[in-house]
């Protein structure tokens, strides 16, 4: 779950543009940042370094038998990288 004290609540009205880019006089009771100021204060999440092919995820779409080649797998790489010449074995 989330810790409520770590979450910022920012009242806005995107219909009128209140508290999106600039402070508004329609919400005099609110003294916090505008939405854009709060977004600028966010820090990007820490990325976990990937290990070679361990994090490879492929969405398999089709298999085809080709003479002289064997089984050809058709799919889309969803996560990770696949380089030319890398042999991937499917169990």
JSON list of C-alpha atoms in Angstrom, two decimals:
[
{"chain": "A", "resi": 1, "resn": "UNK", "atom": "CA", "xyz": [0.00, 0.00, 0.00]},
{"chain": "A", "resi": 2, "resn": "UNK", "atom": "CA", "xyz": [0.86, 3.65, 0.11]},
{"chain": "A", "resi": 3, "resn": "UNK", "atom": "CA", "xyz": [1.73, 5.81, 3.09]},
{"chain": "A", "resi": 4, "resn": "UNK", "atom": "CA", "xyz": [-0.75, 8.67, 3.04]},
{"chain": "A", "resi": 5, "resn": "UNK", "atom": "CA", "xyz": [1.77, 11.16, 4.46]},
{"chain": "A", "resi": 6, "resn": "UNK", "atom": "CA", "xyz": [4.03, 10.58, 1.41]},
{"chain": "A", "resi": 7, "resn": "UNK", "atom": "CA", "xyz": [1.29, 11.43, -1.09]},
{"chain": "A", "resi": 8, "resn": "UNK", "atom": "CA", "xyz": [0.71, 15.05, -2.16]},
{"chain": "A", "resi": 9, "resn": "UNK", "atom": "CA", "xyz": [-2.85, 16.09, -2.91]},
{"chain": "A", "resi": 10, "resn": "UNK", "atom": "CA", "xyz": [-3.08, 19.06, -5.25]},
{"chain": "A", "resi": 11, "resn": "UNK", "atom": "CA", "xyz": [-6.48, 20.62, -5.91]},
{"chain": "A", "resi": 12, "resn": "UNK", "atom": "CA", "xyz": [-6.83, 21.55, -9.57]},
{"chain": "A", "resi": 13, "resn": "UNK", "atom": "CA", "xyz": [-9.44, 22.47, -12.12]},
{"chain": "A", "resi": 14, "resn": "UNK", "atom": "CA", "xyz": [-8.28, 21.59, -15.61]},
{"chain": "A", "resi": 15, "resn": "UNK", "atom": "CA", "xyz": [-11.51, 22.97, -17.07]},
{"chain": "A", "resi": 16, "resn": "UNK", "atom": "CA", "xyz": [-10.57, 26.47, -15.87]},
{"chain": "A", "resi": 17, "resn": "UNK", "atom": "CA", "xyz": [-6.82, 25.87, -15.55]},
{"chain": "A", "resi": 18, "resn": "UNK", "atom": "CA", "xyz": [-6.68, 26.50, -11.80]},
{"chain": "A", "resi": 19, "resn": "UNK", "atom": "CA", "xyz": [-3.47, 25.34, -10.12]},
{"chain": "A", "resi": 20, "resn": "UNK", "atom": "CA", "xyz": [-2.15, 23.61, -13.21]},
{"chain": "A", "resi": 21, "resn": "UNK", "atom": "CA", "xyz": [0.55, 26.04, -14.36]},
{"chain": "A", "resi": 22, "resn": "UNK", "atom": "CA", "xyz": [-0.06, 29.04, -12.12]},
{"chain": "A", "resi": 23, "resn": "UNK", "atom": "CA", "xyz": [-1.61, 29.74, -8.74]},
{"chain": "A", "resi": 24, "resn": "UNK", "atom": "CA", "xyz": [-5.26, 30.63, -8.77]},
{"chain": "A", "resi": 25, "resn": "UNK", "atom": "CA", "xyz": [-7.29, 33.12, -6.78]},
{"chain": "A", "resi": 26, "resn": "UNK", "atom": "CA", "xyz": [-10.17, 30.62, -6.72]},
{"chain": "A", "resi": 27, "resn": "UNK", "atom": "CA", "xyz": [-8.40, 28.42, -4.14]},
{"chain": "A", "resi": 28, "resn": "UNK", "atom": "CA", "xyz": [-6.93, 30.94, -1.68]},
{"chain": "A", "resi": 29, "resn": "UNK", "atom": "CA", "xyz": [-6.89, 28.30, 1.07]},
{"chain": "A", "resi": 30, "resn": "UNK", "atom": "CA", "xyz": [-4.32, 26.15, -0.80]},
{"chain": "A", "resi": 31, "resn": "UNK", "atom": "CA", "xyz": [-0.68, 27.18, -0.29]},
{"chain": "A", "resi": 32, "resn": "UNK", "atom": "CA", "xyz": [1.12, 24.22, -1.87]},
{"chain": "A", "resi": 33, "resn": "UNK", "atom": "CA", "xyz": [2.77, 23.84, -5.28]},
{"chain": "A", "resi": 34, "resn": "UNK", "atom": "CA", "xyz": [0.94, 23.88, -8.60]},
{"chain": "A", "resi": 35, "resn": "UNK", "atom": "CA", "xyz": [0.64, 20.61, -10.48]},
{"chain": "A", "resi": 36, "resn": "UNK", "atom": "CA", "xyz": [3.60, 21.41, -12.76]},
{"chain": "A", "resi": 37, "resn": "UNK", "atom": "CA", "xyz": [5.78, 22.48, -9.81]},
{"chain": "A", "resi": 38, "resn": "UNK", "atom": "CA", "xyz": [4.99, 19.20, -8.05]},
{"chain": "A", "resi": 39, "resn": "UNK", "atom": "CA", "xyz": [5.80, 17.22, -11.19]},
{"chain": "A", "resi": 40, "resn": "UNK", "atom": "CA", "xyz": [9.13, 19.06, -11.52]},
{"chain": "A", "resi": 41, "resn": "UNK", "atom": "CA", "xyz": [10.02, 18.07, -7.94]},
{"chain": "A", "resi": 42, "resn": "UNK", "atom": "CA", "xyz": [9.61, 14.34, -8.64]},
{"chain": "A", "resi": 43, "resn": "UNK", "atom": "CA", "xyz": [12.77, 12.32, -8.97]},
{"chain": "A", "resi": 44, "resn": "UNK", "atom": "CA", "xyz": [12.90, 9.45, -11.47]},
{"chain": "A", "resi": 45, "resn": "UNK", "atom": "CA", "xyz": [12.70, 5.93, -10.02]},
{"chain": "A", "resi": 46, "resn": "UNK", "atom": "CA", "xyz": [15.90, 3.98, -9.54]},
{"chain": "A", "resi": 47, "resn": "UNK", "atom": "CA", "xyz": [16.50, 1.58, -12.37]},
{"chain": "A", "resi": 48, "resn": "UNK", "atom": "CA", "xyz": [17.73, -1.90, -11.62]},
{"chain": "A", "resi": 49, "resn": "UNK", "atom": "CA", "xyz": [20.58, -2.87, -13.95]},
{"chain": "A", "resi": 50, "resn": "UNK", "atom": "CA", "xyz": [19.65, -5.72, -16.25]},
{"chain": "A", "resi": 51, "resn": "UNK", "atom": "CA", "xyz": [21.67, -8.89, -16.58]},
{"chain": "A", "resi": 52, "resn": "UNK", "atom": "CA", "xyz": [22.28, -9.92, -20.23]},
{"chain": "A", "resi": 53, "resn": "UNK", "atom": "CA", "xyz": [19.51, -12.27, -21.38]},
{"chain": "A", "resi": 54, "resn": "UNK", "atom": "CA", "xyz": [18.14, -13.07, -17.95]},
{"chain": "A", "resi": 55, "resn": "UNK", "atom": "CA", "xyz": [15.48, -10.34, -18.24]},
{"chain": "A", "resi": 56, "resn": "UNK", "atom": "CA", "xyz": [14.49, -11.11, -21.83]},
{"chain": "A", "resi": 57, "resn": "UNK", "atom": "CA", "xyz": [10.73, -11.41, -22.28]},
{"chain": "A", "resi": 58, "resn": "UNK", "atom": "CA", "xyz": [9.30, -12.39, -25.65]},
{"chain": "A", "resi": 59, "resn": "UNK", "atom": "CA", "xyz": [5.64, -12.56, -26.60]},
{"chain": "A", "resi": 60, "resn": "UNK", "atom": "CA", "xyz": [5.41, -15.58, -28.91]},
{"chain": "A", "resi": 61, "resn": "UNK", "atom": "CA", "xyz": [3.02, -15.24, -31.82]},
{"chain": "A", "resi": 62, "resn": "UNK", "atom": "CA", "xyz": [3.68, -18.20, -34.10]},
{"chain": "A", "resi": 63, "resn": "UNK", "atom": "CA", "xyz": [5.97, -21.13, -34.91]},
{"chain": "A", "resi": 64, "resn": "UNK", "atom": "CA", "xyz": [6.88, -22.21, -38.44]},
{"chain": "A", "resi": 65, "resn": "UNK", "atom": "CA", "xyz": [8.84, -25.25, -39.67]},
{"chain": "A", "resi": 66, "resn": "UNK", "atom": "CA", "xyz": [11.32, -24.36, -42.43]},
{"chain": "A", "resi": 67, "resn": "UNK", "atom": "CA", "xyz": [13.32, -26.92, -44.40]},
{"chain": "A", "resi": 68, "resn": "UNK", "atom": "CA", "xyz": [17.02, -26.55, -43.80]},
{"chain": "A", "resi": 69, "resn": "UNK", "atom": "CA", "xyz": [16.47, -24.06, -40.98]},
{"chain": "A", "resi": 70, "resn": "UNK", "atom": "CA", "xyz": [14.28, -25.83, -38.46]},
{"chain": "A", "resi": 71, "resn": "UNK", "atom": "CA", "xyz": [11.66, -24.21, -36.30]},
{"chain": "A", "resi": 72, "resn": "UNK", "atom": "CA", "xyz": [11.35, -20.47, -36.76]},
{"chain": "A", "resi": 73, "resn": "UNK", "atom": "CA", "xyz": [9.75, -18.57, -33.91]},
{"chain": "A", "resi": 74, "resn": "UNK", "atom": "CA", "xyz": [7.82, -15.37, -34.59]},
{"chain": "A", "resi": 75, "resn": "UNK", "atom": "CA", "xyz": [7.36, -12.98, -31.69]},
{"chain": "A", "resi": 76, "resn": "UNK", "atom": "CA", "xyz": [7.83, -9.57, -30.19]},
{"chain": "A", "resi": 77, "resn": "UNK", "atom": "CA", "xyz": [10.50, -8.59, -27.66]},
{"chain": "A", "resi": 78, "resn": "UNK", "atom": "CA", "xyz": [8.55, -7.06, -24.79]},
{"chain": "A", "resi": 79, "resn": "UNK", "atom": "CA", "xyz": [11.43, -6.50, -22.36]},
{"chain": "A", "resi": 80, "resn": "UNK", "atom": "CA", "xyz": [15.20, -6.74, -22.66]},
{"chain": "A", "resi": 81, "resn": "UNK", "atom": "CA", "xyz": [17.41, -6.77, -25.72]},
{"chain": "A", "resi": 82, "resn": "UNK", "atom": "CA", "xyz": [18.15, -9.36, -28.33]},
{"chain": "A", "resi": 83, "resn": "UNK", "atom": "CA", "xyz": [21.30, -8.95, -30.41]},
{"chain": "A", "resi": 84, "resn": "UNK", "atom": "CA", "xyz": [22.23, -10.44, -33.75]},
{"chain": "A", "resi": 85, "resn": "UNK", "atom": "CA", "xyz": [23.88, -13.84, -33.42]},
{"chain": "A", "resi": 86, "resn": "UNK", "atom": "CA", "xyz": [22.47, -14.67, -29.98]},
{"chain": "A", "resi": 87, "resn": "UNK", "atom": "CA", "xyz": [21.03, -18.19, -29.78]},
{"chain": "A", "resi": 88, "resn": "UNK", "atom": "CA", "xyz": [17.82, -18.48, -27.76]},
{"chain": "A", "resi": 89, "resn": "UNK", "atom": "CA", "xyz": [16.54, -21.91, -26.72]},
{"chain": "A", "resi": 90, "resn": "UNK", "atom": "CA", "xyz": [12.86, -22.40, -26.00]},
{"chain": "A", "resi": 91, "resn": "UNK", "atom": "CA", "xyz": [12.14, -25.29, -23.64]}
]
